[in-house]
């Protein structure tokens, strides 16, 4: 199994002011072109939320255009910048459950679970209420194959104060309790939201967070406000190899030039 993984596109309506002076559509296109050239054999393209910049609901149409030529099916999640109602207007056939942008499927012996972590109060932190948690518990009971759980907000603290206050902090304990009941499943978590690549364990479960095609956030463990990082647009590639899950981070080859020093 092979998955191309993007997160945090932050697309804006064409002609609008650009967030932090960077064109998110151009950077997303660079990554999509790279995926098409290098990883056309991927089974899925998964984008883990913040598809648009806050209140730029017209940009969902732009996203649909960007995805038209991709050779693999795309699975889209929502994040704290997204709008479910506007999302469904443009992507009415995207699988959903109980009014949330979430679903599950089995691909090549792996259960892929897409979980909606958008907070009910519209704030930037993540939330899992009883409805979504009960759905997840039910889905995890459906098979015994390895499970890959995709969501926007990481439940783990990452050591960056400005981001830790916006993690999945409502329902996180209940989430861990559910995962513990199904730990025989070999569960891996994949999240966005942080705008940088990192990995670790949370409650004994491995998790990875993917960088963004858009502007990254700096590794600053003192500041309580987000600081931008001057980094190239990037994406991830997930593979199942010899009973293992491998996650690669790839910088778009179309961004600038490379200099190798011997």
Coordinates of C-alpha atoms in Angstrom, one line a residue:
X1 CA 0.0 0.0 0.0
X2 CA 1.2 3.5 -0.8
X3 CA -0.4 6.8 0.2
X4 CA 0.5 10.3 -0.9
X5 CA -0.2 12.6 2.1
X6 CA -0.8 16.4 2.1
X7 CA -2.0 18.7 4.8
X8 CA -2.8 22.4 5.5
X9 CA -3.2 23.8 2.0
X10 CA -4.9 27.0 3.1
X11 CA -6.2 27.9 -0.3
X12 CA -7.7 31.3 -0.9
X13 CA -10.2 32.7 -3.4
X14 CA -8.2 33.8 -6.5
X15 CA -7.5 37.5 -6.4
X16 CA -7.5 37.7 -2.6
X17 CA -4.7 38.9 -0.4
X18 CA -2.2 36.0 0.1
X19 CA -1.6 34.7 3.6
X20 CA 1.9 35.7 4.7
X21 CA 2.5 36.9 1.2
X22 CA 2.7 33.4 -0.2
X23 CA 0.5 31.9 -2.9
X24 CA -0.9 28.7 -1.4
X25 CA -2.3 27.4 -4.7
X26 CA 1.1 27.6 -6.4
X27 CA 2.8 25.7 -3.6
X28 CA 0.0 23.1 -3.5
X29 CA 0.3 22.7 -7.3
X30 CA 4.1 22.1 -7.0
X31 CA 3.4 19.3 -4.5
X32 CA 0.6 17.8 -6.6
X33 CA 2.8 17.9 -9.7
X34 CA 5.6 16.1 -7.8
X35 CA 3.2 13.4 -6.6
X36 CA 1.8 12.9 -10.1
X37 CA 5.4 12.6 -11.4
X38 CA 6.9 10.4 -8.7
X39 CA 4.0 8.6 -7.0
X40 CA 1.3 8.1 -9.6
X41 CA 1.1 4.5 -8.3
X42 CA -0.2 5.6 -4.9
X43 CA -3.4 4.0 -3.8
X44 CA -4.8 7.2 -2.3
X45 CA -4.1 10.9 -1.9
X46 CA -5.1 12.0 1.6
X47 CA -5.3 15.6 2.6
X48 CA -5.7 16.1 6.4
X49 CA -7.6 19.3 6.7
X50 CA -7.3 23.1 6.5
X51 CA -8.0 22.8 2.8
X52 CA -8.8 26.5 2.7
X53 CA -7.9 29.6 4.6
X54 CA -10.5 30.7 7.1
X55 CA -13.7 32.2 5.4
X56 CA -12.4 31.5 1.9
X57 CA -15.1 29.0 1.1
X58 CA -15.0 29.8 -2.6
X59 CA -11.5 28.2 -2.7
X60 CA -13.1 24.7 -2.5
X61 CA -13.8 25.2 -6.2
X62 CA -10.1 25.8 -6.8
X63 CA -9.2 22.7 -4.8
X64 CA -11.5 20.6 -7.0
X65 CA -9.7 22.0 -10.1
X66 CA -6.3 21.2 -8.6
X67 CA -7.3 17.6 -8.0
X68 CA -8.9 16.9 -11.4
X69 CA -5.8 15.4 -13.0
X70 CA -4.6 13.3 -10.1
X71 CA -4.3 9.6 -11.0
X72 CA -5.4 8.3 -7.6
X73 CA -8.6 8.8 -5.6
X74 CA -8.5 11.7 -3.1
X75 CA -9.8 11.6 0.4
X76 CA -10.3 15.0 2.1
X77 CA -10.6 15.8 5.7
X78 CA -11.5 19.1 7.3
X79 CA -9.6 21.2 9.8
X80 CA -10.2 24.3 11.9
X81 CA -10.1 26.6 8.9
X82 CA -12.7 24.6 6.9
X83 CA -16.5 24.9 6.6
X84 CA -18.4 21.6 6.4
X85 CA -21.4 23.0 4.6
X86 CA -19.4 24.8 1.9
X87 CA -17.2 21.7 1.6
X88 CA -20.1 19.4 0.9
X89 CA -21.5 21.8 -1.7
X90 CA -18.4 21.3 -3.8
X91 CA -17.6 17.7 -2.8
X92 CA -21.1 16.2 -2.3
X93 CA -19.9 12.7 -3.0
X94 CA -17.1 12.7 -0.4
X95 CA -17.9 10.0 2.1
X96 CA -19.3 11.2 5.4
X97 CA -20.9 9.8 8.5
X98 CA -23.4 11.4 10.9
X99 CA -22.9 14.8 9.3
X100 CA -19.2 14.8 9.9
X101 CA -16.4 14.5 7.2
X102 CA -15.4 11.1 8.3
X103 CA -15.5 7.5 6.9
X104 CA -13.4 4.4 6.7
X105 CA -12.4 1.9 4.0
X106 CA -10.0 -1.1 3.7
X107 CA -7.2 -0.7 1.2
X108 CA -4.7 -3.5 0.6
X109 CA -5.3 -5.2 4.0
X110 CA -5.2 -1.9 5.9
X111 CA -8.2 0.0 7.4
X112 CA -8.0 3.7 6.6
X113 CA -10.1 5.8 9.0
X114 CA -10.8 9.4 8.3
X115 CA -11.9 11.3 11.5
X116 CA -13.4 14.8 11.8
X117 CA -11.8 16.7 14.7
X118 CA -13.3 20.2 14.1
X119 CA -14.5 21.8 17.3
X120 CA -18.2 22.6 17.6
X121 CA -17.5 26.1 18.9
X122 CA -15.6 27.0 15.7
X123 CA -12.3 27.6 17.6
X124 CA -8.9 26.4 16.5
X125 CA -8.5 23.5 19.0
X126 CA -9.7 20.0 18.2
X127 CA -12.6 18.1 19.6
X128 CA -14.1 14.6 19.6
X129 CA -17.6 14.4 21.0
X130 CA -19.4 11.3 22.0
X131 CA -21.0 10.8 18.6
X132 CA -17.7 10.8 16.8
X133 CA -16.0 8.7 19.5
X134 CA -18.8 6.1 19.4
X135 CA -18.5 5.9 15.6
X136 CA -14.8 5.4 15.8
X137 CA -15.2 2.6 18.4
X138 CA -17.7 0.9 16.1
X139 CA -15.4 1.2 13.1
X140 CA -12.4 -0.2 14.9
X141 CA -14.5 -3.2 15.8
X142 CA -15.2 -4.1 12.2
X143 CA -11.9 -5.9 11.3
X144 CA -8.6 -7.0 12.7
X145 CA -6.2 -5.6 10.1
X146 CA -3.7 -2.7 10.9
X147 CA -5.5 0.6 11.2
X148 CA -4.3 4.0 9.9
X149 CA -6.2 6.8 11.6
X150 CA -6.1 10.2 9.8
X151 CA -7.3 13.4 11.5
X152 CA -6.4 17.1 11.4
X153 CA -5.5 17.9 15.1
X154 CA -2.8 15.9 16.9
X155 CA -3.8 14.7 20.4
X156 CA -0.2 14.8 21.6
X157 CA 1.7 17.8 23.0
X158 CA 4.5 18.7 20.6
X159 CA 6.5 21.1 22.8
X160 CA 5.6 24.3 20.9
X161 CA 3.3 26.3 23.3
X162 CA 1.4 28.1 20.6
X163 CA 0.5 24.8 19.0
X164 CA -0.1 22.8 22.1
X165 CA -3.0 25.0 23.2
X166 CA -4.6 24.2 19.8
X167 CA -4.2 20.4 19.8
X168 CA -7.0 17.9 20.1
X169 CA -7.7 18.7 23.8
X170 CA -11.4 17.9 24.0
X171 CA -12.1 14.1 23.9
X172 CA -8.4 13.2 23.8
X173 CA -8.6 11.0 26.9
X174 CA -11.7 9.2 25.6
X175 CA -9.9 8.7 22.3
X176 CA -7.0 7.0 24.0
X177 CA -9.3 4.8 26.0
X178 CA -10.9 3.6 22.7
X179 CA -7.5 3.0 21.0
X180 CA -6.3 1.0 24.0
X181 CA -9.3 -1.3 23.7
X182 CA -8.3 -2.0 20.1
X183 CA -4.5 -1.9 20.5
X184 CA -4.2 -5.4 19.0
X185 CA -5.0 -3.7 15.7
X186 CA -1.6 -2.1 15.3
X187 CA -2.9 1.5 15.1
X188 CA -1.0 4.4 13.6
X189 CA -2.1 8.1 13.8
X190 CA -1.5 10.6 11.1
X191 CA -2.2 14.3 11.7
X192 CA -1.8 17.8 10.3
X193 CA -2.3 21.3 11.8
X194 CA 1.3 21.8 13.0
X195 CA 2.8 22.9 9.7
X196 CA 6.0 20.9 10.3
X197 CA 7.0 17.3 10.2
X198 CA 7.4 15.4 13.5
X199 CA 6.7 12.0 14.9
X200 CA 6.5 10.3 18.3
X201 CA 4.2 8.2 20.5
X202 CA 1.1 9.1 22.3
X203 CA -0.3 6.8 24.9
X204 CA 1.8 4.0 23.4
X205 CA 0.6 4.6 19.8
X206 CA 2.9 5.9 17.1
X207 CA 1.9 9.1 15.4
X208 CA 3.3 11.3 12.6
X209 CA 2.5 14.9 11.7
X210 CA 3.1 16.2 8.2
X211 CA 4.5 19.5 7.0
X212 CA 2.6 21.7 4.6
X213 CA 2.8 23.0 1.1
X214 CA 2.0 26.4 2.7
X215 CA 4.1 28.4 5.2
X216 CA 5.7 26.2 7.9
X217 CA 5.8 27.1 11.6
X218 CA 9.2 27.4 13.4
X219 CA 10.4 25.1 16.1
X220 CA 10.2 27.6 18.8
X221 CA 9.6 26.2 22.3
X222 CA 9.4 29.5 24.2
X223 CA 7.1 31.8 22.2
X224 CA 3.4 31.7 22.8
X225 CA 2.6 32.9 19.3
X226 CA 3.2 31.2 16.0
X227 CA 6.4 32.1 14.1
X228 CA 6.7 31.3 10.4
X229 CA 9.5 29.2 9.1
X230 CA 11.2 29.7 5.7
X231 CA 10.8 26.2 4.4
X232 CA 10.0 24.6 1.0
X233 CA 6.5 23.1 0.3
X234 CA 6.4 19.5 1.2
X235 CA 4.2 16.4 1.4
X236 CA 4.4 12.8 2.8
X237 CA 4.5 9.3 1.4
X238 CA 3.3 6.5 3.5
X239 CA 4.1 2.9 2.7
X240 CA 3.4 -0.5 4.2
X241 CA 6.7 -2.5 3.8
X242 CA 7.4 -5.9 5.3
X243 CA 4.7 -5.6 8.0
X244 CA 5.9 -2.1 8.8
X245 CA 4.6 1.4 8.2
X246 CA 7.1 3.9 6.8
X247 CA 6.6 7.6 6.5
X248 CA 8.7 9.8 4.2
X249 CA 8.7 13.6 4.1
X250 CA 9.4 15.0 0.6
X251 CA 10.2 18.6 -0.4
X252 CA 8.7 19.5 -3.8
X253 CA 11.3 19.1 -6.5
X254 CA 9.8 22.1 -8.4
X255 CA 10.7 24.6 -5.6
X256 CA 14.0 26.4 -6.2
X257 CA 17.3 24.6 -6.9
X258 CA 19.3 22.1 -4.9
X259 CA 22.9 22.5 -4.1
X260 CA 25.0 19.5 -3.0
X261 CA 28.2 20.0 -1.1
X262 CA 30.8 17.3 -1.3

